[in-house]
Short mmCIF file of C-alpha atoms in Angstrom, two decimals:
data_model
loop_
_atom_site.label_atom_id
_atom_site.label_comp_id
_atom_site.label_asym_id
_atom_site.label_seq_id
_atom_site.Cartn_x
_atom_site.Cartn_y
_atom_site.Cartn_z
CA MET R 1 109.22 82.70 156.72
CA THR R 2 105.76 82.08 157.83
CA LYS R 3 103.17 84.68 157.79
CA ALA R 4 102.80 85.48 161.75
CA LEU R 5 98.88 84.77 162.08
CA GLU R 6 99.20 81.23 159.75
CA GLY R 7 96.50 78.54 160.47
CA VAL R 8 94.33 80.69 162.43
CA LYS R 9 90.85 80.77 160.90
CA ILE R 10 88.22 84.09 161.30
CA LEU R 11 84.55 83.61 161.13
CA ASP R 12 84.01 86.94 159.89
CA PHE R 13 80.56 88.62 160.26
CA THR R 14 81.57 91.91 159.68
CA HIS R 15 80.24 94.54 158.13
CA VAL R 16 81.01 98.27 156.29
CA GLN R 17 84.02 99.56 158.16
CA SER R 18 84.89 99.15 161.67
CA GLY R 19 84.82 95.23 161.79
CA PRO R 20 86.25 94.71 157.95
CA THR R 21 89.39 96.54 159.12
CA CYS R 22 89.96 94.59 162.41
CA THR R 23 89.32 90.93 159.45
CA GLN R 24 91.43 93.02 157.07
CA LEU R 25 94.67 93.41 159.42
CA LEU R 26 94.45 89.86 160.82
CA ALA R 27 93.83 88.39 157.12
CA TRP R 28 97.01 90.70 156.20
CA PHE R 29 98.89 88.56 159.14
CA GLY R 30 98.38 85.19 156.94
CA ALA R 31 94.80 84.35 159.18
CA ASP R 32 91.76 82.84 156.72
CA VAL R 33 89.16 85.34 157.09
CA ILE R 34 86.05 83.97 155.79
CA LYS R 35 83.46 86.29 155.36
CA VAL R 36 80.22 85.26 155.44
CA GLU R 37 77.61 87.18 153.51
CA ARG R 38 73.75 87.69 152.52
CA PRO R 39 73.18 85.20 149.25
CA GLY R 40 72.65 88.29 146.28
CA VAL R 41 73.24 91.52 148.36
CA GLY R 42 76.68 90.98 150.23
CA ASP R 43 78.01 93.32 152.34
CA ILE R 44 76.73 96.87 152.47
CA THR R 45 79.44 98.67 150.86
CA ARG R 46 80.10 96.79 147.73
CA GLY R 47 77.05 99.07 146.07
CA GLN R 48 78.31 102.56 148.31
CA LEU R 49 79.82 105.01 146.50
CA ARG R 50 80.84 103.48 143.19
CA ASP R 51 83.24 104.68 141.12
CA VAL R 52 82.93 101.60 138.26
CA PRO R 53 79.90 100.26 137.28
CA ASP R 54 78.80 96.88 138.11
CA ALA R 55 81.86 96.49 140.26
CA ASP R 56 82.23 96.80 143.97
CA SER R 57 83.35 99.80 145.40
CA LEU R 58 86.62 101.12 146.40
CA TYR R 59 85.07 101.69 150.24
CA PHE R 60 84.58 97.34 150.19
CA THR R 61 87.52 96.62 148.59
CA MET R 62 89.58 98.66 150.48
CA LEU R 63 88.84 96.97 153.59
CA ASN R 64 88.35 93.23 153.07
CA HIS R 65 91.47 92.19 150.98
CA ASN R 66 92.82 89.09 151.83
CA LYS R 67 89.73 87.22 152.44
CA ARG R 68 87.19 85.03 151.31
CA SER R 69 83.45 85.41 150.74
CA ILE R 70 80.65 82.37 151.25
CA THR R 71 77.10 83.30 150.80
CA LEU R 72 74.81 81.66 153.79
CA ASP R 73 71.57 81.95 154.82
CA THR R 74 71.67 82.25 158.56
CA LYS R 75 67.74 81.86 158.43
CA ASN R 76 68.00 78.57 156.23
CA PRO R 77 67.78 75.21 158.48
CA LYS R 78 70.91 74.13 156.15
CA GLY R 79 72.46 77.34 156.57
CA LYS R 80 72.27 77.07 160.11
CA GLU R 81 73.86 73.61 159.83
CA VAL R 82 76.77 74.95 157.58
CA LEU R 83 77.28 77.88 160.34
CA THR R 84 76.98 75.32 162.93
CA ARG R 85 80.15 73.37 161.13
CA LEU R 86 81.78 76.90 160.63
CA ILE R 87 81.27 77.42 163.93
CA GLN R 88 83.23 74.46 165.53
CA THR R 89 85.91 74.68 162.58
CA CYS R 90 87.34 78.13 163.26
CA ASP R 91 89.41 80.01 165.53
CA VAL R 92 87.67 83.19 166.05
CA LEU R 93 84.36 84.62 165.36
CA VAL R 94 84.80 88.90 164.91
CA GLU R 95 81.01 90.87 164.12
CA ASN R 96 79.88 93.90 164.16
CA PHE R 97 75.88 93.85 164.16
CA GLY R 98 73.69 95.61 166.37
CA PRO R 99 72.83 95.39 169.47
CA GLY R 100 71.34 91.44 169.85
CA VAL R 101 71.84 90.68 166.69
CA LEU R 102 73.82 87.60 166.94
CA ASP R 103 71.61 86.37 169.66
CA ARG R 104 68.71 86.97 167.57
CA MET R 105 70.10 84.47 164.98
CA GLY R 106 70.07 81.75 167.32
CA PHE R 107 74.22 82.06 168.17
CA PRO R 108 75.04 83.77 171.43
CA TRP R 109 77.78 83.58 173.41
CA GLU R 110 76.37 80.95 175.62
CA LYS R 111 75.75 78.74 172.01
CA ILE R 112 78.85 79.54 170.20
CA HIS R 113 80.63 78.39 173.37
CA ALA R 114 78.97 75.03 173.84
CA ILE R 115 79.29 74.44 170.25
CA ASN R 116 83.46 75.07 170.46
CA PRO R 117 84.77 75.97 174.19
CA LYS R 118 87.88 77.35 172.34
CA MET R 119 86.44 80.14 170.14
CA ILE R 120 87.00 83.48 170.51
CA VAL R 121 83.50 85.95 169.89
CA ALA R 122 84.80 89.14 169.60
CA SER R 123 82.35 91.99 169.30
CA ILE R 124 82.31 96.01 168.06
CA LYS R 125 79.58 98.04 169.38
CA GLY R 126 78.71 101.77 169.81
CA PHE R 127 78.32 102.02 173.33
CA GLY R 128 79.75 99.75 176.02
CA PRO R 129 77.26 98.70 178.91
CA GLY R 130 75.20 101.97 180.51
CA PRO R 131 72.33 104.25 179.30
CA TYR R 132 73.43 104.15 175.48
CA GLU R 133 74.64 100.39 174.83
CA ASP R 134 71.35 99.59 172.99
CA CYS R 135 72.09 102.89 169.98
CA LYS R 136 73.59 102.11 167.07
CA VAL R 137 76.54 104.76 166.59
CA TYR R 138 78.26 105.55 162.97
CA GLU R 139 81.70 107.33 162.42
CA ASN R 140 80.81 110.93 163.17
CA VAL R 141 78.13 109.67 165.98
CA ALA R 142 81.51 107.67 167.84
CA GLN R 143 84.19 110.66 167.66
CA CYS R 144 81.27 112.91 169.28
CA THR R 145 80.58 110.48 171.51
CA GLY R 146 84.55 110.24 172.45
CA GLY R 147 85.36 113.28 173.16
CA SER R 148 86.95 114.11 169.89
CA ALA R 149 84.30 116.83 168.25
CA SER R 150 84.37 118.71 171.40
CA THR R 151 88.19 119.10 171.38
CA THR R 152 88.58 119.21 167.17
CA GLY R 153 87.88 122.67 165.88
CA PHE R 154 88.90 126.51 166.62
CA ARG R 155 87.71 127.48 170.02
CA ASP R 156 84.84 130.34 168.63
CA GLY R 157 83.24 127.39 166.05
CA VAL R 158 81.22 124.69 166.40
CA PRO R 159 82.73 121.24 167.08
CA LEU R 160 84.27 119.00 164.10
CA VAL R 161 84.89 115.98 163.86
CA THR R 162 88.00 114.83 161.73
CA GLY R 163 88.52 113.35 158.33
CA ALA R 164 90.63 110.20 160.05
CA GLN R 165 88.72 107.42 160.91
CA ILE R 166 89.11 107.34 164.32
CA GLY R 167 85.65 105.81 165.50
CA ASP R 168 85.79 102.95 162.76
CA SER R 169 88.55 102.02 161.84
CA GLY R 170 90.29 103.04 165.40
CA THR R 171 88.18 100.24 167.00
CA GLY R 172 88.92 97.81 165.01
CA LEU R 173 92.37 98.01 165.05
CA HIS R 174 91.23 98.20 168.79
CA LEU R 175 89.37 94.80 168.49
CA ALA R 176 92.50 93.21 166.67
CA LEU R 177 94.58 93.57 169.50
CA GLY R 178 92.00 91.95 171.34
CA ILE R 179 91.72 89.29 169.62
CA VAL R 180 95.27 88.20 169.12
CA THR R 181 95.59 88.94 172.71
CA ALA R 182 92.58 86.06 173.79
CA LEU R 183 94.11 83.36 171.26
CA TYR R 184 97.82 83.81 173.21
CA HIS R 185 95.73 83.75 176.23
CA ARG R 186 94.17 80.29 174.42
CA THR R 187 97.87 78.98 174.19
CA GLN R 188 98.03 79.31 177.75
CA THR R 189 94.31 78.14 178.90
CA GLY R 190 93.01 75.98 175.94
CA GLU R 191 89.74 78.40 176.44
CA GLY R 192 88.15 80.62 174.58
CA GLN R 193 86.65 83.95 176.02
CA ARG R 194 84.40 87.35 174.03
CA VAL R 195 86.03 90.14 173.24
CA THR R 196 84.58 93.77 173.03
CA ALA R 197 85.40 97.07 171.86
CA ALA R 198 83.60 99.76 171.75
CA MET R 199 83.69 102.71 169.52
CA GLN R 200 83.16 105.71 172.04
CA ASP R 201 85.24 103.62 174.50
CA GLY R 202 87.55 103.27 171.38
CA VAL R 203 87.88 107.03 170.46
CA LEU R 204 88.35 108.41 173.85
CA ASN R 205 91.69 106.05 174.02
CA LEU R 206 92.90 107.93 171.27
CA CYS R 207 91.88 111.04 173.13
CA ARG R 208 93.44 110.55 175.98
CA VAL R 209 95.59 113.69 176.38
CA LYS R 210 92.49 115.84 176.30
CA LEU R 211 91.27 113.79 179.07
CA ARG R 212 94.79 114.48 180.72
CA ASP R 213 93.93 118.36 179.86
CA GLN R 214 90.80 117.96 181.49
CA GLN R 215 92.31 116.91 185.05
CA ARG R 216 95.04 119.54 184.73
CA LEU R 217 92.52 122.76 184.10
CA ALA R 218 91.05 121.99 187.64
CA HIS R 219 94.98 122.82 188.65
CA GLY R 220 95.20 126.12 186.73
CA PRO R 221 94.81 127.21 182.81
CA LEU R 222 96.53 125.36 180.18
CA THR R 223 99.34 127.22 179.43
CA GLU R 224 100.33 125.48 175.97
CA TYR R 225 97.02 126.43 175.27
CA SER R 226 96.33 129.86 172.27
CA GLN R 227 94.18 131.08 174.44
CA TYR R 228 96.66 131.61 177.53
CA GLY R 229 98.82 134.01 175.46
CA GLU R 230 95.83 135.87 174.32
CA GLY R 231 94.19 136.61 177.95
CA VAL R 232 91.21 134.36 177.42
CA ASP R 233 90.03 132.54 180.57
CA PHE R 234 89.21 129.08 180.35
CA ASP R 235 85.77 126.97 181.02
CA ASP R 236 85.40 124.32 183.21
CA ALA R 237 86.01 122.16 180.10
CA VAL R 238 88.56 121.18 177.67
CA PRO R 239 87.92 123.56 175.02
CA ARG R 240 88.92 123.37 171.16
CA ALA R 241 92.51 124.24 170.74
CA ALA R 242 92.53 124.39 166.72
CA ASN R 243 96.18 123.39 165.52
CA ASP R 244 98.14 124.11 169.27
CA SER R 245 100.18 120.95 169.83
CA GLY R 246 98.91 118.29 172.12
CA GLY R 247 102.12 117.74 173.39
CA GLY R 248 102.57 120.94 175.68
CA GLN R 249 104.96 122.37 172.91
CA PRO R 250 103.56 125.13 171.39
CA GLY R 251 102.85 124.17 167.22
CA ARG R 252 101.15 126.27 164.79
CA ILE R 253 99.82 125.18 161.30
CA LEU R 254 101.90 127.97 159.09
CA LYS R 255 101.40 128.96 155.22
CA CYS R 256 104.91 128.30 153.04
CA LYS R 257 105.13 129.48 149.59
CA GLY R 258 101.86 129.00 147.37
CA TRP R 259 99.31 128.97 149.84
CA GLU R 260 97.36 131.70 147.54
CA LYS R 261 96.63 128.83 145.30
CA ASP R 262 97.52 125.32 146.79
CA PRO R 263 95.30 124.46 150.11
CA ASN R 264 97.57 122.47 151.01
CA ALA R 265 100.78 125.07 150.86
CA TYR R 266 101.35 124.45 154.92
CA ILE R 267 104.44 123.25 157.38
CA TYR R 268 103.51 122.15 161.40
CA PHE R 269 106.17 124.03 163.41
CA ILE R 270 106.68 123.18 167.22
CA THR R 271 108.70 125.93 168.73
CA GLN R 272 110.17 123.28 170.58
CA ALA R 273 112.51 124.72 173.76
CA PRO R 274 115.28 122.73 173.22
CA VAL R 275 115.67 124.58 169.19
CA TRP R 276 114.56 127.65 170.09
CA GLU R 277 117.93 129.35 169.51
CA PRO R 278 118.42 127.75 165.42
CA ILE R 279 114.89 128.92 164.99
CA CYS R 280 115.97 132.40 166.13
CA ASP R 281 119.10 132.34 163.23
CA ILE R 282 116.40 130.69 160.85
CA ILE R 283 113.95 133.17 160.81
CA GLY R 284 116.57 136.12 161.28
CA GLU R 285 116.04 137.00 164.98
CA PRO R 286 119.03 136.20 167.02
CA GLU R 287 117.98 138.64 169.27
CA TRP R 288 115.62 137.08 171.03
CA LYS R 289 117.97 133.84 172.45
CA THR R 290 119.00 136.27 175.18
CA HIS R 291 115.86 139.11 174.98
CA SER R 292 113.77 138.71 178.41
CA ASP R 293 110.40 138.89 176.75
CA PHE R 294 111.47 135.63 174.34
CA ALA R 295 114.36 134.25 175.92
CA THR R 296 112.49 131.42 177.98
CA PRO R 297 109.67 129.42 177.35
CA LYS R 298 107.47 130.93 179.70
CA ALA R 299 108.54 134.70 178.73
CA ARG R 300 107.19 133.60 175.55
CA LEU R 301 103.86 131.94 176.23
CA PRO R 302 101.98 135.64 176.01
CA ARG R 303 103.30 135.71 172.87
CA LEU R 304 102.68 133.03 170.99
CA ASN R 305 100.72 134.64 168.14
CA GLN R 306 103.70 137.12 167.62
CA ILE R 307 106.08 134.06 167.51
CA PHE R 308 104.22 132.07 164.86
CA GLU R 309 103.03 135.42 162.52
CA ARG R 310 107.11 136.12 162.47
CA ILE R 311 107.77 132.38 161.83
CA GLU R 312 105.12 132.47 159.40
CA GLN R 313 107.11 135.42 157.08
CA TRP R 314 109.91 133.02 157.32
CA THR R 315 108.24 129.84 156.33
CA MET R 316 106.08 132.26 153.14
CA THR R 317 109.41 132.09 151.44
CA LYS R 318 109.69 128.86 151.00
CA THR R 319 107.71 126.07 149.78
CA LYS R 320 106.87 123.21 152.08
CA PHE R 321 109.25 120.74 151.20
CA GLU R 322 112.37 123.54 151.07
CA ALA R 323 111.52 124.82 155.03
CA MET R 324 111.28 120.93 156.21
CA ASP R 325 114.56 120.64 154.54
CA ILE R 326 116.00 123.73 156.79
CA LEU R 327 114.54 122.59 159.65
CA ASN R 328 115.45 118.76 159.93
CA GLU R 329 119.12 120.08 159.52
CA GLN R 330 118.46 121.27 162.64
CA ASP R 331 116.51 118.64 164.64
CA ILE R 332 113.13 121.39 164.70
CA PRO R 333 110.00 119.25 164.44
CA CYS R 334 107.95 120.01 161.50
CA GLY R 335 105.59 118.67 159.10
CA PRO R 336 104.32 119.32 155.62
CA ILE R 337 100.94 118.85 155.10
CA LEU R 338 100.45 115.91 152.63
CA SER R 339 97.60 116.09 150.06
CA MET R 340 95.76 112.61 149.42
CA LYS R 341 96.62 112.83 146.05
CA GLU R 342 100.79 113.86 147.06
CA LEU R 343 100.70 110.58 149.25
CA ALA R 344 99.54 108.08 146.58
CA GLU R 345 102.22 109.18 144.72
CA ASP R 346 105.03 108.89 147.20
CA LYS R 347 107.14 106.19 146.31
CA SER R 348 108.80 105.70 148.94
CA LEU R 349 105.12 104.79 151.02
CA ARG R 350 104.78 102.72 148.15
CA ALA R 351 108.26 100.78 148.49
CA THR R 352 107.20 99.68 151.60
CA GLY R 353 103.70 98.56 151.06
CA THR R 354 101.95 101.33 152.80
CA VAL R 355 100.75 102.38 149.62
CA VAL R 356 99.76 99.15 147.33
CA GLU R 357 98.30 98.99 143.70
CA VAL R 358 95.84 96.14 143.36
CA ASP R 359 94.80 94.45 140.49
CA HIS R 360 90.99 93.03 140.47
CA PRO R 361 89.40 91.45 137.69
CA LYS R 362 85.98 93.72 137.41
CA ARG R 363 87.52 97.42 138.31
CA GLY R 364 90.93 96.90 137.36
CA LYS R 365 94.03 98.12 139.36
CA TYR R 366 93.34 100.66 142.41
CA LEU R 367 95.41 101.95 145.24
CA SER R 368 95.18 101.13 148.68
CA VAL R 369 96.45 101.12 152.22
CA GLY R 370 98.49 98.21 152.79
CA ASN R 371 99.80 97.27 156.16
CA PRO R 372 100.88 99.52 158.17
CA ILE R 373 102.68 96.85 161.00
CA LYS R 374 105.50 95.88 159.16
CA LEU R 375 107.53 92.37 161.21
CA SER R 376 110.98 91.58 160.59
CA ALA R 377 109.88 87.49 160.32
CA SER R 378 107.15 87.66 158.93
CA PRO R 379 105.97 88.58 155.67
CA SER R 380 102.75 90.42 154.76
CA GLU R 381 101.05 90.73 151.62
CA VAL R 382 98.22 92.33 150.32
CA THR R 383 95.37 90.83 147.62
CA ARG R 384 92.17 91.40 146.25
CA SER R 385 89.14 91.17 147.74
CA PRO R 386 86.75 88.32 147.26
CA LEU R 387 83.59 88.56 144.93
CA LEU R 388 80.73 88.15 146.62
CA GLY R 389 79.88 84.17 147.50
CA GLU R 390 83.59 83.60 145.28
CA HIS R 391 84.88 80.92 147.54
CA THR R 392 81.32 79.29 148.74
CA ASP R 393 82.58 75.59 147.51
CA GLU R 394 85.69 75.79 148.12
CA ILE R 395 84.79 76.78 151.31
CA LEU R 396 82.51 74.12 151.81
CA ARG R 397 84.96 71.08 150.40
CA ASP R 398 87.82 72.58 151.97
CA VAL R 399 87.61 73.51 154.99
CA LEU R 400 84.07 72.17 156.15
CA GLY R 401 84.96 68.94 154.03
CA TYR R 402 81.69 68.61 152.48
CA ASN R 403 81.61 66.19 149.53
CA ASP R 404 80.08 67.24 146.19
CA ASN R 405 76.45 65.36 146.77
CA GLU R 406 76.30 67.41 150.17
CA VAL R 407 77.28 70.47 148.60
CA ALA R 408 74.38 70.25 146.32
CA ALA R 409 71.91 69.33 148.96
CA ILE R 410 72.60 72.46 150.93
CA ARG R 411 72.43 74.63 147.21
CA GLY R 412 69.29 72.90 146.83
CA ALA R 413 68.02 73.74 150.21
CA GLY R 414 68.01 77.41 149.44
CA ALA R 415 70.79 78.34 151.78
CA LEU R 416 73.66 79.74 149.26
CA ASP R 417 72.02 81.49 146.55
CA PRO R 418 69.61 84.46 146.80
CA ALA R 419 65.51 83.77 147.44
CA PRO R 420 64.37 83.54 143.79
CA LYS R 421 61.63 86.91 142.88
CA ARG R 422 58.37 86.21 142.85
CA ALA R 423 56.73 86.91 139.40
CA ALA R 424 54.70 89.61 139.84
CA ALA R 425 50.80 89.04 139.69
CA GLU R 426 49.01 89.35 136.54
#
């Protein structure tokens, strides 16, 4: 079996999280991802949040698997020559620089397209065209400007960001799809094109059900929201809905046995209409199946607090896993709140490659996420992230075709190594 993107060469000018998420996914599928880094420094995350001295941080290693690293000073004339040759050789250039950085490097889209008309240039930016397009954006900024924060949290509390990296990693995943789509288009036309993904756009795309609710709100209250059952009026914007289900089915996070000491002893429980009768039987309220106050979804809406309080009395007698086993027998939608510790130790996730153990020459073994997308005929493996500049000579020789003398000349010109520090004035 061959890897799905084998033979595709990616020129990776990304850093931190959003761009590396994109290029790592392409690398998992077999693309040859050549990560271009500044000599002596590299991706800033190599040194961020370090837990092992003098080793690349988990922040870096978990976002740069399966890649090769070349150090290159793109301000150096010889460095520009090498970059030009990389553009001529590669299929895709991916970057998440601040606005205008690629242009200031001397490689705007028009020049790249002239050098290699087949090249796809893919970019992540904070915002698309508009009043904020020149602004710098980080994860939480994207969540706030994309609609996530305003709809997350409890109604009487402040807006909240989510622990899921929907701004950075979410946009990186969107860009990866754009790149693969552009590669397919190139097979039809022979031409490269520009691919862009804005973080605000990516977050809003993931918040589409809230945009749906904004439009529904113009026609009346959102009846599946808890505040409707509590008799609280709606304003003109979608409110924070705590742990209500976004799919239109009433749902809550409920305490389970051991909640007093375990902050994750909870289960998500949805009172879906087709399984209402087994729910009544399980919680010991069989009369609710026919009682006029509870028999229909409409009748239950103003009584959701009462209903979930009664369900929670039952869930508190079971561990979250016991409750899940009982509820799943009746196809009642539910899910235990799993901690990161539980996920890291989950044998089934290890078996499918969703969680992998990787060996690194400086930090030893560590856990990382693996490829969440599985293809039946195209294998995907996770190999360690590269050391800074580990593959510089290899790429110059094997990918770009430089001979040993030419490599030595490029190095001698200062294009590959950090500039020597000036001696302190005496």
